[in-house]
């Protein structure tokens, strides 16, 4: 495939830095909840066990995101490559890699906690799940498949584009190549 027939969407370093800053703040808040929990008489929000669990979850979840973002910032590979064979996803910690147009049945949208995602409904979801090397990545894709009907999702959060433009571009390329 010649490079002139493909579209490369770079990672947005600005978005990555903002997400890293937010993740670090969430990890700090998690440590604060664990080490010096806020005091309250509220029956739910004053529950010390709930505060401790929330702190631990924040440290683990946002710590993982901060590590991923720290590794992703020096990455100069495009976040998404679109060509006549399919797409190559390098946009997140749960990137699917190469997704072939011939495997895609539909591209739909989904909202998860006020975040928009493109869901790639594929003929062979188990193949995409099973080819993942890391257990965390594989489990995340399995969870996506059970919850949203597809293991493959892409957000514009780390890409140098917005969601609507990305959706329109991918729909057009999907229709051209199916």
Coordinates of N, CA, C and O in Angstrom, one line a residue:
X1 N 0.9 -1.2 0.0 CA 0.0 0.0 0.0 C 0.9 1.2 0.0 O 1.8 1.4 0.8
X2 N 0.6 2.1 -0.9 CA 1.4 3.4 -0.9 C 0.9 4.3 0.1 O -0.2 4.3 0.5
X3 N 1.9 5.1 0.6 CA 1.5 6.0 1.7 C 0.6 7.1 1.3 O -0.2 7.6 2.1
X4 N 0.5 7.4 0.0 CA -0.4 8.5 -0.4 C -1.9 8.0 -0.3 O -2.8 8.8 -0.3
X5 N -2.1 6.7 -0.3 CA -3.5 6.2 -0.1 C -3.9 6.0 1.3 O -4.9 5.3 1.5
X6 N -3.1 6.4 2.2 CA -3.5 6.2 3.6 C -3.6 7.6 4.3 O -3.0 8.5 4.0
X7 N -4.4 7.6 5.4 CA -4.6 8.7 6.2 C -4.0 8.4 7.6 O -4.3 7.4 8.1
X8 N -3.2 9.3 8.0 CA -2.6 9.1 9.4 C -3.1 10.3 10.3 O -3.0 11.4 9.9
X9 N -3.6 9.9 11.4 CA -4.1 10.8 12.4 C -3.1 10.7 13.6 O -3.0 9.7 14.2
X10 N -2.4 11.8 13.8 CA -1.4 11.8 14.9 C -2.0 11.8 16.3 O -3.2 12.2 16.5
X11 N -1.2 11.4 17.3 CA -1.6 11.5 18.7 C -1.6 13.0 19.0 O -0.7 13.7 18.5
X12 N -2.4 13.5 19.8 CA -2.4 14.9 20.3 C -1.6 14.9 21.6 O -2.1 14.5 22.6
X13 N -0.4 15.5 21.5 CA 0.4 15.6 22.7 C -0.2 16.5 23.7 O -0.1 16.2 24.9
X14 N -0.9 17.5 23.3 CA -1.6 18.4 24.3 C -2.7 17.6 25.0 O -2.7 17.7 26.3
X15 N -3.5 16.8 24.4 CA -4.5 16.0 25.0 C -3.9 15.0 26.0 O -4.3 14.8 27.1
X16 N -2.7 14.4 25.5 CA -2.0 13.4 26.4 C -1.5 14.1 27.6 O -1.6 13.5 28.7
X17 N -0.9 15.3 27.5 CA -0.4 16.0 28.7 C -1.5 16.3 29.7 O -1.4 16.2 30.9
X18 N -2.7 16.8 29.1 CA -3.8 17.1 30.0 C -4.3 15.9 30.7 O -4.7 15.9 31.9
X19 N -4.4 14.8 30.0 CA -4.9 13.5 30.6 C -3.9 13.1 31.7 O -4.3 12.6 32.7
X20 N -2.6 13.2 31.4 CA -1.6 12.8 32.4 C -1.7 13.7 33.6 O -1.7 13.2 34.8
X21 N -1.9 15.0 33.5 CA -2.0 15.9 34.6 C -3.3 15.5 35.4 O -3.2 15.4 36.7
X22 N -4.4 15.2 34.8 CA -5.6 14.8 35.5 C -5.4 13.4 36.2 O -5.9 13.3 37.3
X23 N -4.7 12.5 35.6 CA -4.5 11.2 36.2 C -3.6 11.3 37.4 O -3.8 10.7 38.5
X24 N -2.6 12.2 37.4 CA -1.7 12.4 38.5 C -2.5 13.0 39.7 O -2.3 12.6 40.8
X25 N -3.4 14.0 39.4 CA -4.2 14.6 40.4 C -5.1 13.5 41.0 O -5.3 13.5 42.3
X26 N -5.7 12.6 40.2 CA -6.5 11.6 40.8 C -5.7 10.6 41.6 O -6.3 10.1 42.7
X27 N -4.5 10.3 41.3 CA -3.7 9.4 42.1 C -3.4 10.1 43.4 O -3.4 9.5 44.5
X28 N -3.1 11.4 43.4 CA -2.8 12.1 44.6 C -4.0 12.1 45.5 O -3.9 11.9 46.7
X29 N -5.2 12.4 44.9 CA -6.5 12.3 45.7 C -6.7 10.9 46.3 O -7.1 10.8 47.4
X30 N -6.3 9.9 45.5 CA -6.4 8.5 46.0 C -5.6 8.3 47.2 O -6.0 7.7 48.2
X31 N -4.3 8.8 47.2 CA -3.4 8.6 48.3 C -4.0 9.4 49.5 O -3.9 9.0 50.6
X32 N -4.5 10.6 49.2 CA -5.1 11.4 50.3 C -6.3 10.6 51.0 O -6.3 10.6 52.2
X33 N -7.1 10.0 50.2 CA -8.2 9.2 50.7 C -7.7 8.0 51.6 O -8.3 7.7 52.6
X34 N -6.6 7.4 51.2 CA -6.0 6.3 51.9 C -5.3 6.7 53.1 O -5.5 6.1 54.2
X35 N -4.5 7.7 53.0 CA -3.6 8.1 54.1 C -4.3 9.1 55.1 O -3.9 9.0 56.3
X36 N -5.1 9.9 54.6 CA -5.7 10.9 55.5 C -7.2 11.2 55.0 O -7.5 12.2 54.5
X37 N -8.1 10.2 55.2 CA -9.4 10.3 54.7 C -10.2 11.5 55.3 O -10.1 11.8 56.5
X38 N -11.0 12.1 54.4 CA -11.8 13.2 54.9 C -12.8 12.7 55.9 O -13.3 11.6 55.8
X39 N -13.2 13.5 56.9 CA -14.1 13.1 58.0 C -15.5 13.7 57.6 O -15.6 14.9 57.2
X40 N -16.5 12.9 57.7 CA -17.9 13.3 57.5 C -18.8 12.5 58.2 O -18.6 11.3 58.5
X41 N -20.0 13.1 58.6 CA -21.0 12.3 59.3 C -22.0 11.7 58.3 O -23.0 11.1 58.7
X42 N -21.8 11.9 57.0 CA -22.7 11.4 56.0 C -22.7 9.9 56.0 O -21.6 9.3 56.1
X43 N -23.8 9.2 56.0 CA -23.9 7.7 56.2 C -23.1 7.0 55.0 O -22.6 5.9 55.2
X44 N -23.1 7.6 53.8 CA -22.4 6.9 52.7 C -21.0 7.5 52.5 O -20.0 6.8 52.5
X45 N -21.0 8.8 52.3 CA -19.7 9.5 52.0 C -18.8 9.6 53.2 O -17.6 9.9 53.0
X46 N -19.3 9.3 54.4 CA -18.4 9.3 55.5 C -18.0 7.9 56.0 O -17.3 7.8 56.9
X47 N -18.4 6.9 55.2 CA -18.0 5.5 55.5 C -16.5 5.3 55.2 O -16.0 5.4 54.1
X48 N -15.7 5.1 56.3 CA -14.3 4.9 56.1 C -13.8 3.8 55.2 O -12.9 3.9 54.4
X49 N -14.6 2.7 55.1 CA -14.3 1.6 54.2 C -14.5 2.0 52.8 O -13.6 1.7 51.9
X50 N -15.6 2.7 52.5 CA -15.8 3.2 51.2 C -14.8 4.2 50.7 O -14.3 4.1 49.6
X51 N -14.4 5.1 51.6 CA -13.3 6.1 51.3 C -12.0 5.3 51.0 O -11.3 5.7 50.0
X52 N -11.7 4.3 51.8 CA -10.4 3.6 51.6 C -10.5 2.9 50.2 O -9.5 2.9 49.4
X53 N -11.6 2.2 49.9 CA -11.7 1.4 48.7 C -11.6 2.4 47.5 O -10.9 2.1 46.5
X54 N -12.3 3.5 47.6 CA -12.3 4.6 46.5 C -10.8 5.0 46.3 O -10.4 5.2 45.2
X55 N -10.1 5.3 47.4 CA -8.7 5.7 47.3 C -7.8 4.7 46.6 O -7.0 5.0 45.7
X56 N -8.0 3.4 47.0 CA -7.2 2.3 46.4 C -7.5 2.2 44.9 O -6.6 2.1 44.1
X57 N -8.8 2.2 44.6 CA -9.2 2.1 43.2 C -8.7 3.3 42.3 O -8.2 3.1 41.2
X58 N -8.7 4.5 42.9 CA -8.2 5.6 42.2 C -6.7 5.5 41.9 O -6.2 5.8 40.9
X59 N -6.0 5.0 42.9 CA -4.5 4.9 42.8 C -4.2 3.9 41.7 O -3.4 4.1 40.8
X60 N -4.9 2.7 41.7 CA -4.6 1.7 40.7 C -5.1 2.1 39.3 O -4.3 2.0 38.4
X61 N -6.3 2.5 39.2 CA -6.8 2.9 37.9 C -6.1 4.0 37.2 O -5.6 3.9 36.1
X62 N -6.0 5.2 38.0 CA -5.4 6.3 37.4 C -3.9 6.2 37.4 O -3.2 6.8 36.5
X63 N -3.3 5.4 38.2 CA -1.9 5.1 38.2 C -1.6 4.3 36.9 O -0.6 4.7 36.2
X64 N -2.4 3.4 36.5 CA -2.2 2.6 35.3 C -2.3 3.6 34.1 O -1.5 3.5 33.2
X65 N -3.3 4.5 34.1 CA -3.5 5.4 33.0 C -2.3 6.4 33.0 O -1.7 6.7 31.9
X66 N -1.8 6.8 34.1 CA -0.6 7.7 34.1 C 0.6 7.0 33.5 O 1.4 7.6 32.8
X67 N 0.8 5.7 33.9 CA 1.9 5.0 33.3 C 1.8 4.8 31.8 O 2.7 5.0 31.0
X68 N 0.6 4.5 31.4 CA 0.3 4.4 29.9 C 0.6 5.7 29.2 O 1.3 5.7 28.2
X69 N 0.1 6.8 29.8 CA 0.4 8.1 29.1 C 1.8 8.5 29.1 O 2.3 9.0 28.1
X70 N 2.5 8.2 30.2 CA 4.0 8.5 30.2 C 4.7 7.7 29.1 O 5.6 8.2 28.5
X71 N 4.3 6.5 28.9 CA 4.9 5.7 27.8 C 4.4 6.2 26.4 O 5.2 6.1 25.4
X72 N 3.2 6.7 26.3 CA 2.6 7.1 25.0 C 3.2 8.5 24.6 O 3.3 8.7 23.4
X73 N 3.5 9.3 25.5 CA 4.0 10.7 25.1 C 5.2 10.7 24.2 O 5.2 11.5 23.2
X74 N 6.2 9.9 24.4 CA 7.3 9.9 23.4 C 7.0 9.2 22.1 O 7.8 9.2 21.2
X75 N 5.9 8.5 22.0 CA 5.6 7.7 20.8 C 5.2 8.6 19.7 O 4.3 9.4 19.8
X76 N 6.0 8.5 18.6 CA 5.8 9.4 17.4 C 5.0 8.6 16.3 O 4.8 9.2 15.3
X77 N 4.6 7.4 16.6 CA 3.8 6.7 15.6 C 2.4 7.4 15.5 O 1.9 7.9 16.6
X78 N 1.7 7.3 14.4 CA 0.4 7.9 14.3 C -0.5 7.1 15.3 O -0.4 5.9 15.5
X79 N -1.5 7.9 15.8 CA -2.5 7.2 16.7 C -3.5 6.3 15.9 O -3.9 5.3 16.4
X80 N -3.7 6.7 14.6 CA -4.6 5.9 13.8 C -4.2 6.0 12.4 O -3.9 7.1 11.9
X81 N -4.1 4.9 11.7 CA -3.8 4.9 10.2 C -5.0 4.2 9.6 O -5.5 3.2 10.0
X82 N -5.5 4.9 8.5 CA -6.6 4.4 7.8 C -6.1 4.2 6.3 O -5.6 5.1 5.7
X83 N -6.3 2.9 5.8 CA -6.0 2.6 4.5 C -7.0 1.7 3.8 O -8.0 1.5 4.4
X84 N -6.7 1.2 2.6 CA -7.7 0.4 1.9 C -7.9 -1.0 2.5 O -8.9 -1.6 2.3
X85 N -7.0 -1.4 3.4 CA -7.1 -2.7 4.1 C -7.9 -2.6 5.3 O -8.6 -3.6 5.7
X86 N -7.8 -1.5 6.0 CA -8.5 -1.3 7.3 C -7.9 -0.2 8.1 O -7.5 0.8 7.5
X87 N -7.9 -0.3 9.4 CA -7.4 0.7 10.3 C -6.3 0.1 11.2 O -6.4 -1.1 11.5
X88 N -5.3 0.9 11.5 CA -4.3 0.4 12.5 C -4.5 1.4 13.7 O -4.2 2.6 13.5
X89 N -4.9 0.8 14.8 CA -5.2 1.6 16.0 C -4.0 1.6 16.9 O -3.6 0.5 17.3
X90 N -3.5 2.7 17.2 CA -2.4 2.9 18.2 C -2.8 4.0 19.2 O -1.9 4.8 19.6
X91 N -4.1 4.2 19.4 CA -4.6 5.4 20.1 C -4.8 5.2 21.6 O -4.9 6.2 22.3
X92 N -4.7 4.0 22.1 CA -5.0 3.9 23.6 C -4.3 2.7 24.1 O -3.6 1.9 23.4
X93 N -4.5 2.4 25.4 CA -4.0 1.3 26.1 C -4.6 0.0 25.7 O -4.1 -1.1 26.1
X94 N -5.8 0.1 25.1 CA -6.5 -1.1 24.7 C -6.7 -1.1 23.1 O -7.7 -1.5 22.6
X95 N -5.6 -0.6 22.4 CA -5.7 -0.6 21.0 C -5.7 -1.9 20.4 O -5.0 -2.9 20.9
X96 N -6.5 -2.1 19.4 CA -6.7 -3.4 18.7 C -5.6 -3.7 17.7 O -5.5 -4.8 17.3
X97 N -4.8 -2.7 17.3 CA -3.9 -2.9 16.2 C -4.6 -2.9 14.9 O -5.5 -2.0 14.7
X98 N -4.3 -3.8 14.0 CA -4.9 -3.8 12.6 C -6.3 -4.4 12.7 O -6.5 -5.5 13.2
X99 N -7.3 -3.6 12.2 CA -8.7 -4.1 12.1 C -9.0 -4.0 10.6 O -9.0 -2.9 10.0
X100 N -9.3 -5.1 10.0 CA -9.6 -5.2 8.6 C -11.0 -4.8 8.2 O -11.9 -5.1 9.0
X101 N -11.1 -4.0 7.1 CA -12.5 -3.6 6.7 C -13.4 -4.8 6.5 O -14.6 -4.8 6.8
X102 N -12.8 -5.9 5.9 CA -13.6 -7.1 5.6 C -14.2 -7.8 6.9 O -15.1 -8.5 6.8
X103 N -13.6 -7.5 8.1 CA -14.1 -8.0 9.3 C -15.2 -7.1 10.0 O -15.9 -7.6 10.8
X104 N -15.2 -5.9 9.6 CA -16.1 -4.9 10.2 C -17.5 -5.1 9.6 O -17.7 -5.0 8.4
X105 N -18.5 -5.2 10.5 CA -19.9 -5.3 10.1 C -20.5 -3.9 10.2 O -21.3 -3.5 9.3
X106 N -20.2 -3.2 11.2 CA -20.8 -1.9 11.5 C -19.9 -1.0 12.3 O -19.1 -1.6 13.2
X107 N -20.0 0.3 12.2 CA -19.3 1.2 13.1 C -20.4 2.0 13.7 O -21.2 2.7 13.1
X108 N -20.5 1.9 15.0 CA -21.5 2.6 15.8 C -20.9 3.5 16.8 O -19.7 3.4 17.0
X109 N -21.7 4.3 17.5 CA -21.2 5.1 18.6 C -21.8 4.7 19.9 O -22.8 4.1 20.0
X110 N -21.0 5.0 20.9 CA -21.5 4.6 22.3 C -21.0 5.7 23.2 O -19.9 6.3 23.0
X111 N -21.8 6.0 24.3 CA -21.4 6.9 25.3 C -21.2 6.2 26.6 O -22.0 5.4 27.0
X112 N -20.0 6.3 27.2 CA -19.6 5.7 28.4 C -19.1 6.8 29.4 O -18.1 7.4 29.1
X113 N -19.9 7.0 30.4 CA -19.5 8.0 31.4 C -19.2 9.4 30.7 O -18.1 9.9 30.9
X114 N -20.0 9.9 29.8 CA -19.9 11.1 29.1 C -18.7 11.1 28.1 O -18.2 12.2 27.7
X115 N -18.2 10.0 27.8 CA -17.1 9.8 26.8 C -17.7 9.1 25.6 O -18.4 8.1 25.7
X116 N -17.4 9.7 24.4 CA -17.9 9.1 23.2 C -16.9 8.1 22.6 O -15.7 8.4 22.6
X117 N -17.4 7.0 22.2 CA -16.5 5.9 21.6 C -17.1 5.5 20.3 O -18.3 5.4 20.1
X118 N -16.2 5.1 19.3 CA -16.6 4.4 18.1 C -16.5 2.9 18.4 O -15.4 2.5 18.9
X119 N -17.5 2.2 18.2 CA -17.5 0.7 18.4 C -17.5 0.1 17.1 O -18.3 0.3 16.2
X120 N -16.5 -0.8 16.9 CA -16.3 -1.5 15.6 C -16.9 -3.0 15.8 O -16.3 -3.8 16.5
X121 N -18.1 -3.2 15.3 CA -18.7 -4.5 15.4 C -18.1 -5.4 14.3 O -18.2 -5.0 13.1
X122 N -17.4 -6.4 14.7 CA -16.7 -7.3 13.8 C -17.3 -8.7 13.8 O -17.9 -9.1 14.7
X123 N -17.0 -9.4 12.6 CA -17.5 -10.8 12.5 C -16.9 -11.7 13.4 O -17.5 -12.7 13.8
X124 N -15.6 -11.4 13.8 CA -14.8 -12.4 14.5 C -14.2 -11.7 15.8 O -13.0 -11.6 15.9
X125 N -15.0 -11.3 16.8 CA -14.5 -10.6 17.9 C -13.5 -11.4 18.8 O -12.6 -10.9 19.3
X126 N -13.7 -12.8 18.8 CA -12.8 -13.6 19.6 C -11.4 -13.6 19.1 O -10.4 -13.6 19.8
X127 N -11.3 -13.5 17.7 CA -9.9 -13.4 17.1 C -9.2 -12.1 17.6 O -8.0 -12.2 17.9
X128 N -9.9 -11.0 17.6 CA -9.3 -9.8 18.0 C -8.9 -9.8 19.5 O -7.9 -9.2 19.9
X129 N -9.7 -10.4 20.3 CA -9.5 -10.6 21.7 C -8.3 -11.5 22.0 O -7.3 -11.1 22.7
X130 N -8.3 -12.6 21.3 CA -7.2 -13.6 21.5 C -5.8 -13.2 21.0 O -4.8 -13.8 21.5
X131 N -5.8 -12.3 20.1 CA -4.4 -11.9 19.6 C -3.7 -10.9 20.5 O -2.6 -10.5 20.2
X132 N -4.4 -10.5 21.5 CA -3.8 -9.5 22.4 C -2.8 -10.2 23.4 O -3.1 -11.3 23.9
X133 N -1.6 -9.6 23.5 CA -0.6 -10.2 24.3 C -0.8 -10.0 25.8 O -0.6 -11.0 26.6
X134 N -1.1 -8.8 26.3 CA -1.3 -8.6 27.7 C -2.6 -9.0 28.2 O -3.6 -8.9 27.6
X135 N -2.6 -9.5 29.5 CA -3.8 -10.0 30.1 C -4.7 -8.8 30.4 O -6.0 -9.0 30.3
X136 N -4.2 -7.7 30.8 CA -5.0 -6.5 31.1 C -5.8 -6.1 29.8 O -7.0 -5.8 29.8
X137 N -5.0 -6.0 28.7 CA -5.6 -5.6 27.4 C -6.7 -6.6 27.0 O -7.8 -6.3 26.6
X138 N -6.4 -7.9 27.1 CA -7.4 -9.0 26.8 C -8.6 -8.9 27.6 O -9.7 -9.0 27.1
X139 N -8.4 -8.7 28.9 CA -9.6 -8.6 29.8 C -10.4 -7.4 29.5 O -11.7 -7.4 29.6
X140 N -9.8 -6.3 29.2 CA -10.5 -5.0 28.9 C -11.3 -5.2 27.6 O -12.5 -4.8 27.5
X141 N -10.7 -5.9 26.6 CA -11.5 -6.1 25.4 C -12.6 -7.1 25.6 O -13.7 -6.9 25.0
X142 N -12.4 -8.1 26.5 CA -13.5 -9.0 26.8 C -14.7 -8.3 27.5 O -15.8 -8.5 27.2
X143 N -14.3 -7.4 28.4 CA -15.3 -6.6 29.1 C -16.1 -5.7 28.1 O -17.3 -5.6 28.2
X144 N -15.3 -5.1 27.2 CA -16.0 -4.2 26.1 C -16.9 -5.1 25.3 O -18.1 -4.6 25.0
X145 N -16.5 -6.3 24.9 CA -17.3 -7.1 24.1 C -18.6 -7.5 24.9 O -19.7 -7.4 24.3
X146 N -18.5 -7.9 26.1 CA -19.7 -8.3 26.9 C -20.6 -7.1 27.1 O -21.8 -7.2 27.1
X147 N -20.1 -5.9 27.4 CA -20.9 -4.7 27.7 C -21.4 -4.0 26.5 O -22.5 -3.4 26.6
X148 N -20.6 -3.9 25.4 CA -21.0 -3.1 24.3 C -21.1 -3.8 23.0 O -21.4 -3.2 21.9
X149 N -20.9 -5.1 23.0 CA -21.1 -5.9 21.7 C -19.9 -5.9 20.8 O -19.9 -6.4 19.7
X150 N -18.8 -5.3 21.2 CA -17.6 -5.2 20.4 C -16.4 -5.1 21.3 O -16.4 -4.3 22.3
X151 N -15.3 -5.8 21.0 CA -14.1 -5.7 21.8 C -13.2 -4.4 21.3 O -12.3 -4.0 22.0
X152 N -13.6 -3.9 20.2 CA -12.8 -2.8 19.6 C -13.6 -1.5 19.7 O -14.7 -1.3 19.1
X153 N -12.9 -0.6 20.3 CA -13.5 0.8 20.5 C -12.4 1.8 20.3 O -11.2 1.5 20.7
X154 N -12.7 2.9 19.7 CA -11.8 4.0 19.6 C -12.4 5.3 20.0 O -13.6 5.6 19.8
X155 N -11.6 6.1 20.8 CA -12.0 7.4 21.2 C -11.1 8.4 20.5 O -10.0 8.1 20.2
X156 N -11.6 9.6 20.4 CA -10.8 10.7 19.8 C -10.0 11.4 20.9 O -9.3 12.3 20.7
X157 N -10.1 10.9 22.2 CA -9.5 11.6 23.3 C -8.0 11.8 23.2 O -7.5 12.7 23.7
X158 N -7.3 10.8 22.6 CA -5.8 11.0 22.4 C -5.4 11.4 21.0 O -4.2 11.5 20.8
X159 N -6.4 11.5 20.1 CA -6.1 11.8 18.7 C -6.2 13.3 18.4 O -6.9 14.0 19.1
X160 N -5.4 13.7 17.4 CA -5.4 15.1 17.0 C -6.6 15.3 16.0 O -6.4 15.7 14.9
X161 N -7.8 15.1 16.5 CA -9.0 15.3 15.8 C -10.2 15.3 16.8 O -10.0 15.0 17.9
X162 N -11.4 15.7 16.3 CA -12.5 15.6 17.2 C -13.4 14.4 16.8 O -13.2 13.8 15.8
X163 N -14.3 14.0 17.7 CA -15.0 12.8 17.6 C -15.9 12.8 16.3 O -15.9 11.8 15.6
X164 N -16.6 13.9 16.0 CA -17.5 13.9 14.8 C -16.7 13.8 13.5 O -17.1 13.1 12.6
X165 N -15.6 14.5 13.4 CA -14.7 14.4 12.2 C -14.2 12.9 12.0 O -14.2 12.4 10.9
X166 N -13.8 12.3 13.1 CA -13.3 11.0 13.1 C -14.4 10.0 12.7 O -14.2 9.1 11.8
X167 N -15.6 10.1 13.3 CA -16.7 9.3 12.9 C -17.1 9.4 11.4 O -17.2 8.4 10.7
X168 N -17.2 10.6 10.9 CA -17.5 10.8 9.5 C -16.5 10.2 8.6 O -16.8 9.6 7.6
X169 N -15.2 10.4 8.9 CA -14.1 9.9 8.1 C -14.2 8.4 8.1 O -14.1 7.8 7.0
X170 N -14.3 7.8 9.2 CA -14.3 6.3 9.3 C -15.5 5.7 8.6 O -15.4 4.7 8.0
X171 N -16.7 6.3 8.8 CA -17.9 5.8 8.1 C -17.7 5.9 6.6 O -18.0 5.0 5.8
X172 N -17.1 7.0 6.1 CA -16.9 7.2 4.6 C -15.9 6.1 4.1 O -16.2 5.5 3.1
X173 N -14.8 5.9 4.8 CA -13.8 4.9 4.4 C -14.4 3.5 4.5 O -14.1 2.7 3.7
X174 N -15.2 3.2 5.5 CA -15.8 1.9 5.7 C -16.7 1.7 4.5 O -16.7 0.6 3.9
X175 N -17.5 2.6 4.1 CA -18.4 2.5 3.0 C -17.7 2.3 1.6 O -18.1 1.6 0.8
X176 N -16.6 3.0 1.5 CA -15.7 2.9 0.3 C -15.1 1.5 0.2 O -14.8 1.0 -0.9
X177 N -14.7 0.9 1.3 CA -13.9 -0.3 1.3 C -14.7 -1.6 1.6 O -14.1 -2.6 1.7
X178 N -16.0 -1.5 1.8 CA -16.7 -2.8 2.2 C -17.1 -3.5 1.0 O -17.1 -3.1 -0.1

